[in-house]
JSON list of C-alpha atoms in Angstrom, two decimals:
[
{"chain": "A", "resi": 1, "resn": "UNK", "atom": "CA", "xyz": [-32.28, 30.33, -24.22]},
{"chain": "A", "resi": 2, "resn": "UNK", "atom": "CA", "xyz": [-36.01, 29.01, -23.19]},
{"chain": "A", "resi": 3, "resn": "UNK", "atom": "CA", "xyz": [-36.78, 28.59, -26.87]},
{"chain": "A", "resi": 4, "resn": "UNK", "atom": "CA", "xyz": [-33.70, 26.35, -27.16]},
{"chain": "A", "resi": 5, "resn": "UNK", "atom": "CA", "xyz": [-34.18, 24.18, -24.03]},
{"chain": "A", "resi": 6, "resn": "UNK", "atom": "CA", "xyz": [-37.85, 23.88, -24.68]},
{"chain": "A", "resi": 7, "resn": "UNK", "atom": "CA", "xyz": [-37.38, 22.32, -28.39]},
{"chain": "A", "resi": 8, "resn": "UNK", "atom": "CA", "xyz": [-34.38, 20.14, -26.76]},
{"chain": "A", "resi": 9, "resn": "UNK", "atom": "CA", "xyz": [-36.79, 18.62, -25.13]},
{"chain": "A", "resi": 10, "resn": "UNK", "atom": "CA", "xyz": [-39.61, 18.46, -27.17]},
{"chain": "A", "resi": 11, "resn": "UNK", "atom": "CA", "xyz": [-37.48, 16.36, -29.76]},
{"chain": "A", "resi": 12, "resn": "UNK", "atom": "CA", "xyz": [-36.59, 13.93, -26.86]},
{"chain": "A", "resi": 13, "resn": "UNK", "atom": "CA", "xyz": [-40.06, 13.49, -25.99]},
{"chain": "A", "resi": 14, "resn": "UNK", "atom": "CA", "xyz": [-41.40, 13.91, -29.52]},
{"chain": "A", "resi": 15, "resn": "UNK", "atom": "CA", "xyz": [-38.86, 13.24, -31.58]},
{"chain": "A", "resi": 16, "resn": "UNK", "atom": "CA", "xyz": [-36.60, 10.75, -31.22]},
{"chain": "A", "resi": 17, "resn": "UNK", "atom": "CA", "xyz": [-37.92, 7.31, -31.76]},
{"chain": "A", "resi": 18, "resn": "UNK", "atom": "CA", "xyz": [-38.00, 4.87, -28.60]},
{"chain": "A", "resi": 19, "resn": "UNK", "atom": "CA", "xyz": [-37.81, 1.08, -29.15]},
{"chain": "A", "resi": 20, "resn": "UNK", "atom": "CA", "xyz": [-41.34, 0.56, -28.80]},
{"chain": "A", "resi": 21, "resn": "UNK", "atom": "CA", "xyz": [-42.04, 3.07, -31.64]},
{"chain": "A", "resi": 22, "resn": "UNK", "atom": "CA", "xyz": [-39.36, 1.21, -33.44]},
{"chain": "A", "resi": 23, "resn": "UNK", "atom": "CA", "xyz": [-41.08, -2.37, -32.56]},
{"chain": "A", "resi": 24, "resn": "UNK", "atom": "CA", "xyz": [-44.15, -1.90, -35.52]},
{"chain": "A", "resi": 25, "resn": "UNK", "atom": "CA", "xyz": [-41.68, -1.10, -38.22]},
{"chain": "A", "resi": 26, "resn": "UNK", "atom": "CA", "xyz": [-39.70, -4.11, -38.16]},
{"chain": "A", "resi": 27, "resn": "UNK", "atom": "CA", "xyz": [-41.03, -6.22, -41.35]},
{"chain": "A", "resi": 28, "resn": "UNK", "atom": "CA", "xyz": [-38.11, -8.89, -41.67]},
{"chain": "A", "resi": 29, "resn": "UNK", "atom": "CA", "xyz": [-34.75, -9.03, -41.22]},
{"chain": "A", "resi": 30, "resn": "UNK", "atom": "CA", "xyz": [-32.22, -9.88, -43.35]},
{"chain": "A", "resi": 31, "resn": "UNK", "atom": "CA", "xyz": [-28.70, -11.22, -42.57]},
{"chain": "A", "resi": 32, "resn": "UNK", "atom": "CA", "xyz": [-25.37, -11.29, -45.20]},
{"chain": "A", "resi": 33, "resn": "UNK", "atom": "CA", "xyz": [-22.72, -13.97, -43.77]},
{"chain": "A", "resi": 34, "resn": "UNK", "atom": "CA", "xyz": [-20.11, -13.05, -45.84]},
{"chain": "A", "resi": 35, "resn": "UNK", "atom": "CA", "xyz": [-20.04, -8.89, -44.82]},
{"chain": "A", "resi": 36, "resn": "UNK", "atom": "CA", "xyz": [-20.90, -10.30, -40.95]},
{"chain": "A", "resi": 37, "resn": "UNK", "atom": "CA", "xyz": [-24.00, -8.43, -40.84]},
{"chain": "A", "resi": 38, "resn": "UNK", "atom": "CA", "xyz": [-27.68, -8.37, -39.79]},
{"chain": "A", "resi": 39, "resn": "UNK", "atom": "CA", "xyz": [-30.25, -5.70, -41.10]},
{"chain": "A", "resi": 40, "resn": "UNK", "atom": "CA", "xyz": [-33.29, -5.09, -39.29]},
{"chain": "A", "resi": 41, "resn": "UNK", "atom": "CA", "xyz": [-35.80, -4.01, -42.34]},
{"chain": "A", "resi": 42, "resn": "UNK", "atom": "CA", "xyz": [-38.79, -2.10, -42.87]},
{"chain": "A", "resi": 43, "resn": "UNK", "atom": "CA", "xyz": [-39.30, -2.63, -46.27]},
{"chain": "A", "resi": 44, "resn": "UNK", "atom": "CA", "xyz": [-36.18, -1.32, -48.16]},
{"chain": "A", "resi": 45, "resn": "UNK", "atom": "CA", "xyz": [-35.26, 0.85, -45.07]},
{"chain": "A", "resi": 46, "resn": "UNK", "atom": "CA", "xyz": [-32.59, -0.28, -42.89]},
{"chain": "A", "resi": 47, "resn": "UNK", "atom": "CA", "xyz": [-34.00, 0.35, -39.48]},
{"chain": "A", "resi": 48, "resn": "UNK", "atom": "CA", "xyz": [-30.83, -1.12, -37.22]},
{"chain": "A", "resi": 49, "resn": "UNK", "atom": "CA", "xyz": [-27.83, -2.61, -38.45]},
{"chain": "A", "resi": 50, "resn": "UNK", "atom": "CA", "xyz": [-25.58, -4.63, -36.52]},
{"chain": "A", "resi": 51, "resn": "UNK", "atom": "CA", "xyz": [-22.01, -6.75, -36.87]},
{"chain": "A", "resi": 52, "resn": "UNK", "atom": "CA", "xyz": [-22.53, -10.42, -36.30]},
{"chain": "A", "resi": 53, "resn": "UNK", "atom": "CA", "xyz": [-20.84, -13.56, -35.22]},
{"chain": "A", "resi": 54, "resn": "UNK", "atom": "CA", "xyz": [-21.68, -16.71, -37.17]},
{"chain": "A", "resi": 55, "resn": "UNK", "atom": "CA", "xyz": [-20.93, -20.81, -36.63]},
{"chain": "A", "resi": 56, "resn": "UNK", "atom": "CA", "xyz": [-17.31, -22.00, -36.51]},
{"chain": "A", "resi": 57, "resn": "UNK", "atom": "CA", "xyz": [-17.25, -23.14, -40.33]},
{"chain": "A", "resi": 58, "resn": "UNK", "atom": "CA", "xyz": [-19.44, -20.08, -41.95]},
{"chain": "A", "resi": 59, "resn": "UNK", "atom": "CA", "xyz": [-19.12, -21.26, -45.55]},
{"chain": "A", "resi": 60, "resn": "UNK", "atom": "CA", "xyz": [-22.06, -22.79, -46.98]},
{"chain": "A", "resi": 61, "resn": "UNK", "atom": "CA", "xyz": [-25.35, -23.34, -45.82]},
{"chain": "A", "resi": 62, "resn": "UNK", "atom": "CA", "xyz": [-25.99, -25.51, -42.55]},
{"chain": "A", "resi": 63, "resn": "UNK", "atom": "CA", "xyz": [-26.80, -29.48, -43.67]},
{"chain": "A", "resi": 64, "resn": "UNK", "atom": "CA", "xyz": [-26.59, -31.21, -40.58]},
{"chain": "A", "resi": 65, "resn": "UNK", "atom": "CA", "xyz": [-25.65, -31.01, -36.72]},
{"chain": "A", "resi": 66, "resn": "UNK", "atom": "CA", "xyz": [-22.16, -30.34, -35.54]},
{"chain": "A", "resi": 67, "resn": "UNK", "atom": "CA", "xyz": [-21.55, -29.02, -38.96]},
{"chain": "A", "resi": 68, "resn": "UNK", "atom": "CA", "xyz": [-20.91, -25.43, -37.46]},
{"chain": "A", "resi": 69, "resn": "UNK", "atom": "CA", "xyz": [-22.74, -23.89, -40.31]},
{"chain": "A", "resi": 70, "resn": "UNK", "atom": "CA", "xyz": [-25.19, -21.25, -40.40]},
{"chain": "A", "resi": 71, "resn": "UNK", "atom": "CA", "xyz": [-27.79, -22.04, -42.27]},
{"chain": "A", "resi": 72, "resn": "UNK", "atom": "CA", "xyz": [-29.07, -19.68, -45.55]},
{"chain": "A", "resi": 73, "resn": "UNK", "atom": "CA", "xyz": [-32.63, -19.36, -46.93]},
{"chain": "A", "resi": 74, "resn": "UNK", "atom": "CA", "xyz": [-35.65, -18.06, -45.54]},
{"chain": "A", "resi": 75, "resn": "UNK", "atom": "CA", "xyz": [-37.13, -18.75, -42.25]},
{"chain": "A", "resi": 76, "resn": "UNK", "atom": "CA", "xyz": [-39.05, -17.09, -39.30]},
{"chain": "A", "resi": 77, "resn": "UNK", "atom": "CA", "xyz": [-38.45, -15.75, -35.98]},
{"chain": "A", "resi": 78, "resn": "UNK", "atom": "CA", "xyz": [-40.07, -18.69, -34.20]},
{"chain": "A", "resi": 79, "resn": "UNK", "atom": "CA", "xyz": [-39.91, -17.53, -30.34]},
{"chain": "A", "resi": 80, "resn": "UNK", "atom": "CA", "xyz": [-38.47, -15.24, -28.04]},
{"chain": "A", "resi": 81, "resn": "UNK", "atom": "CA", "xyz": [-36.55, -17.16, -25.36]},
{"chain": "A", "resi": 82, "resn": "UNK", "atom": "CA", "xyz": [-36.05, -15.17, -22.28]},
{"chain": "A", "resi": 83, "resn": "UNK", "atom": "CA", "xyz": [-34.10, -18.66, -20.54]},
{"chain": "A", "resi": 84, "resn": "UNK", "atom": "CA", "xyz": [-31.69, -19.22, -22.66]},
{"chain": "A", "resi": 85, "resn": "UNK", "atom": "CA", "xyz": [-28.45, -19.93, -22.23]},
{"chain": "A", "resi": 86, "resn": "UNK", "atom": "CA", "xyz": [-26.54, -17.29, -23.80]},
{"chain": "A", "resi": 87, "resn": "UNK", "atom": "CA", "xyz": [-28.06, -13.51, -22.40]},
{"chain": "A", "resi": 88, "resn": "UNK", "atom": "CA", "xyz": [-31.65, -14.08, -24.38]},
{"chain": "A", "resi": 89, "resn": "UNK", "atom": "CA", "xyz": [-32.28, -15.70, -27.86]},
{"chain": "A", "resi": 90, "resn": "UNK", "atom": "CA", "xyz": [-34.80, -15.60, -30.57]},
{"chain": "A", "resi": 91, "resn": "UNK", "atom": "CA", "xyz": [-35.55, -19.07, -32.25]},
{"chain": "A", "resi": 92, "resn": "UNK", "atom": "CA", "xyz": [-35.24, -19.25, -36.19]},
{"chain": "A", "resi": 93, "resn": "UNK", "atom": "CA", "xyz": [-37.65, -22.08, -37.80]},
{"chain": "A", "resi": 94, "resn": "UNK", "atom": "CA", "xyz": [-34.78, -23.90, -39.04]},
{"chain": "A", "resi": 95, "resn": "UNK", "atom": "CA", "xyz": [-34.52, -26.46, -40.13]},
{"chain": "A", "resi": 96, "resn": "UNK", "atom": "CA", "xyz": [-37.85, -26.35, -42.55]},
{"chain": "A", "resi": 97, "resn": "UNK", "atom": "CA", "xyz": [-39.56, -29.12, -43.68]},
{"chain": "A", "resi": 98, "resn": "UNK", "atom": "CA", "xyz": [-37.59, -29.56, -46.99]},
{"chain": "A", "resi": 99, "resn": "UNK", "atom": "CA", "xyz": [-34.26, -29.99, -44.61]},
{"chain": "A", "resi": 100, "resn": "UNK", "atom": "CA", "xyz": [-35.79, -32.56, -42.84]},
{"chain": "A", "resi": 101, "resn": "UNK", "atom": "CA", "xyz": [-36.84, -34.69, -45.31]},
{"chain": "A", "resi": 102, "resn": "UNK", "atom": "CA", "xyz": [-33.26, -34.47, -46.82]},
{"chain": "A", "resi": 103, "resn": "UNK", "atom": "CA", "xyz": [-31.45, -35.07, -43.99]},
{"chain": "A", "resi": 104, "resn": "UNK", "atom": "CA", "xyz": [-33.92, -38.31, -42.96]},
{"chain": "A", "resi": 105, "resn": "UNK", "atom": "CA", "xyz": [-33.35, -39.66, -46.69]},
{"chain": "A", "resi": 106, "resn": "UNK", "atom": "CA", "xyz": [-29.52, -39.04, -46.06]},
{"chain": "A", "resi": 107, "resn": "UNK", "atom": "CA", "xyz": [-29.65, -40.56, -42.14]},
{"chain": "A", "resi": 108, "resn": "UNK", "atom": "CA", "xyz": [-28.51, -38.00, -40.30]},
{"chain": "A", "resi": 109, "resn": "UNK", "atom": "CA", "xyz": [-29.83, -35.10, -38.45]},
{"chain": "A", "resi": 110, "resn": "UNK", "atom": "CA", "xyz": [-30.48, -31.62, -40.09]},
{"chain": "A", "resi": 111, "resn": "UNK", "atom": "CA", "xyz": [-29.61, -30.10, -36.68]},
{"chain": "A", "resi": 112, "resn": "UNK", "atom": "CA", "xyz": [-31.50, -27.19, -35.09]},
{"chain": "A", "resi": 113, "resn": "UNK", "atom": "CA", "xyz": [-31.92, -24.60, -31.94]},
{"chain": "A", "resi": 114, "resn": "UNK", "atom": "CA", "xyz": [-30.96, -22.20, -34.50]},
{"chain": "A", "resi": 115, "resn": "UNK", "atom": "CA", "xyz": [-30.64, -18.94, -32.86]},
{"chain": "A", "resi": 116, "resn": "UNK", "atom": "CA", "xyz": [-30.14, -15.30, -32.89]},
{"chain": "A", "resi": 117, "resn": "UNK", "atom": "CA", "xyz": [-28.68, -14.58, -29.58]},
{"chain": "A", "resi": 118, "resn": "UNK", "atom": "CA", "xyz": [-25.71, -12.54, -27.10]},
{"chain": "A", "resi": 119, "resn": "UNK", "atom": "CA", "xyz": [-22.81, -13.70, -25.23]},
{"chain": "A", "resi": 120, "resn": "UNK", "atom": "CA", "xyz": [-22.46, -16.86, -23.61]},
{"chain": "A", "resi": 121, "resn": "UNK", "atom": "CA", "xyz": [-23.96, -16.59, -19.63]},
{"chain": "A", "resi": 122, "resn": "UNK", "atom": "CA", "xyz": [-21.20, -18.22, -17.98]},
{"chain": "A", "resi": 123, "resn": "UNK", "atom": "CA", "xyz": [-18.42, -16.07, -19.76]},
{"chain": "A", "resi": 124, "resn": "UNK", "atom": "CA", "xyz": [-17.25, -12.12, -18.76]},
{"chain": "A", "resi": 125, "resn": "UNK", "atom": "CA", "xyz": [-18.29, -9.41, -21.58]},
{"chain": "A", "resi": 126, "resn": "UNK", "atom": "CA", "xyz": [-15.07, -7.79, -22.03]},
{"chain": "A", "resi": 127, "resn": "UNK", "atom": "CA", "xyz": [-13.27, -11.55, -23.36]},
{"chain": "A", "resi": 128, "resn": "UNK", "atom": "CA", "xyz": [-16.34, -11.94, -25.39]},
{"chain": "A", "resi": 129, "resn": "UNK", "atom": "CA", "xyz": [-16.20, -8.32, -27.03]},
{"chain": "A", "resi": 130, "resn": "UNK", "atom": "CA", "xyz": [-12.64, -9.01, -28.05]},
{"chain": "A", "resi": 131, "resn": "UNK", "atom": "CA", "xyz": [-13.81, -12.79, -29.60]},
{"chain": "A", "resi": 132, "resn": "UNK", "atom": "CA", "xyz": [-17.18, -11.66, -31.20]},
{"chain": "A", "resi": 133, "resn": "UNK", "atom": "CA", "xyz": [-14.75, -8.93, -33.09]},
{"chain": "A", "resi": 134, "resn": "UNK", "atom": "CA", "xyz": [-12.43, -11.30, -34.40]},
{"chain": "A", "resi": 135, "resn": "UNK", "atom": "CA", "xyz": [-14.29, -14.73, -35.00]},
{"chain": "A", "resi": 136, "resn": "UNK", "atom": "CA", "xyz": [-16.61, -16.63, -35.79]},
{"chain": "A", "resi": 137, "resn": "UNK", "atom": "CA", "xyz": [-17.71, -18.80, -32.61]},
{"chain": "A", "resi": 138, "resn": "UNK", "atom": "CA", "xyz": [-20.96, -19.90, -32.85]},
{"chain": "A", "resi": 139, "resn": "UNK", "atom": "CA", "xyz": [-22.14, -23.77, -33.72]},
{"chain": "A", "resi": 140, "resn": "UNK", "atom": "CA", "xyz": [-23.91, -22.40, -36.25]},
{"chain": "A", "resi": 141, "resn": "UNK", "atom": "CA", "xyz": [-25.93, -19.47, -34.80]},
{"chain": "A", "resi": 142, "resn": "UNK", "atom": "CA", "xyz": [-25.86, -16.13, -34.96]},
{"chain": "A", "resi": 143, "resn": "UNK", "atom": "CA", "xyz": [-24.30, -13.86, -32.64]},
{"chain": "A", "resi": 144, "resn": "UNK", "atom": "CA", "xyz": [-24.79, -10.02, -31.76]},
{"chain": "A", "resi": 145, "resn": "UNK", "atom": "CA", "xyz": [-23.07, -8.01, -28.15]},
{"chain": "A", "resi": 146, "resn": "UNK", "atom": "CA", "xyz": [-25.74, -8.44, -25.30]},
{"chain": "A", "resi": 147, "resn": "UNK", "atom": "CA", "xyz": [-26.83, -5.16, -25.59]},
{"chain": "A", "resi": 148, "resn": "UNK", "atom": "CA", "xyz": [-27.45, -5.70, -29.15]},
{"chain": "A", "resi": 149, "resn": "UNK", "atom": "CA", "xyz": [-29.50, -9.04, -28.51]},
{"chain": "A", "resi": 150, "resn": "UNK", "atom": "CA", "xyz": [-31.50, -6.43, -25.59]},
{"chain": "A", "resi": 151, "resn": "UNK", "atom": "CA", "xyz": [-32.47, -4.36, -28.31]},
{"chain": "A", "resi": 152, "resn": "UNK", "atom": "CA", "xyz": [-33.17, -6.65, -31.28]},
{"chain": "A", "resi": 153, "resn": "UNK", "atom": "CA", "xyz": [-35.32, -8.91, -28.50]},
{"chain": "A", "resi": 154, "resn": "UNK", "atom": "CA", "xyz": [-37.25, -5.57, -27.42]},
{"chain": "A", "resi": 155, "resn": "UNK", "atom": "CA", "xyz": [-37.65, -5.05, -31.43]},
{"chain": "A", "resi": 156, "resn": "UNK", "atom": "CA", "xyz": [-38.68, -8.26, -33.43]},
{"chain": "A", "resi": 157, "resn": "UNK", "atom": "CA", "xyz": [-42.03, -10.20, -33.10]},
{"chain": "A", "resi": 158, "resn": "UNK", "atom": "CA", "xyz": [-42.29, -13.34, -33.20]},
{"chain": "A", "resi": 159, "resn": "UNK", "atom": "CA", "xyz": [-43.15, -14.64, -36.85]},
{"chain": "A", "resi": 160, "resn": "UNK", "atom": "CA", "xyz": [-40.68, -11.77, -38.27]},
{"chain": "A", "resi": 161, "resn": "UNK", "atom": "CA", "xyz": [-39.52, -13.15, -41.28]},
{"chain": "A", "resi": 162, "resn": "UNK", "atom": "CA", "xyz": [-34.95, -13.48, -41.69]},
{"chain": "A", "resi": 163, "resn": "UNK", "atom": "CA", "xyz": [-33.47, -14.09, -44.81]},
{"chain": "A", "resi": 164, "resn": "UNK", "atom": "CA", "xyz": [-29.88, -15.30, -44.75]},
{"chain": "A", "resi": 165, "resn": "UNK", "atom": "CA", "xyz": [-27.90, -15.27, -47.48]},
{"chain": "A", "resi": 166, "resn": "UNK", "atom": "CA", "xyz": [-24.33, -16.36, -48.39]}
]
């Protein structure tokens, strides 16, 4: 019975990985808008996976503000932002410097505050678990639980390259 507890807890001290073991194996992430989901990558390995809300109008790729698109390419995690609005919030770098050019020779705005972030801070978590389920309601960011965001802001540096695809 010794034997047992002692390698119980050897494997939780040892053996199970905590999210600052976790933190150096993140390489990029990679989100697919169509299946609603986010990947947090090291290399080919899937490290976390999570179930995401995207912008009100999820088809295509974000072109300009108020569009309620979430944008696709390839971008960086630009900053962590522990005052954000919604429970906390990474940055993504869009839009890049192509975007902006287009939307200038087009006259209107490309948009941005493109973000990865949790619930709302004004609204309760149990209405927002039922809408993150069921919707997309985002203006074109993308949206994990607040515990989720905890964890993904514990786990991703800034400069972490995201790929989003269709």
């Amino acid at each position: 019975m010794m034997k047992k507890i002692f390698l119980f807890l050897f494997c939780i001290v040892f053996c199970i990985p905590t999210t600052g073991a976790l933190n150096n194996k993140i390489d990029h992430i990679v989100v697919k808008k169509t299946q609603r989901q986010m990947y947090l990558k090291n290399g080919d390995s899937i490290i976390k996976q999570y179930r995401i809300a995207l912008g009100g109008n999820p088809i295509g790729s974000k072109q300009k503000e108020g569009d309620q698109k979430t944008p696709e390419g390839k971008y960086y995690i630009e900053f962590h932002n522990p005052k954000s609005s919604y429970h906390l919030s990474l940055r993504i770098s869009y839009p890049n410097t192509e975007q902006k050019e287009w939307a200038t020779k087009n006259n209107y705005s490309a948009g941005g505050d493109i973000m990865i972030h949790g619930y709302p801070n004004w609204a309760p978590n149990v209405l927002f678990d039922y809408i993150h389920k069921n919707f997309d309601w985002t203006d074109g960011c993308i949206a994990v639980t607040n515990s989720e965001i905890t964890e993904i802001y514990n786990l991703v540096k800034d400069g972490t390259p995201i790929e989003i695809y269709p």
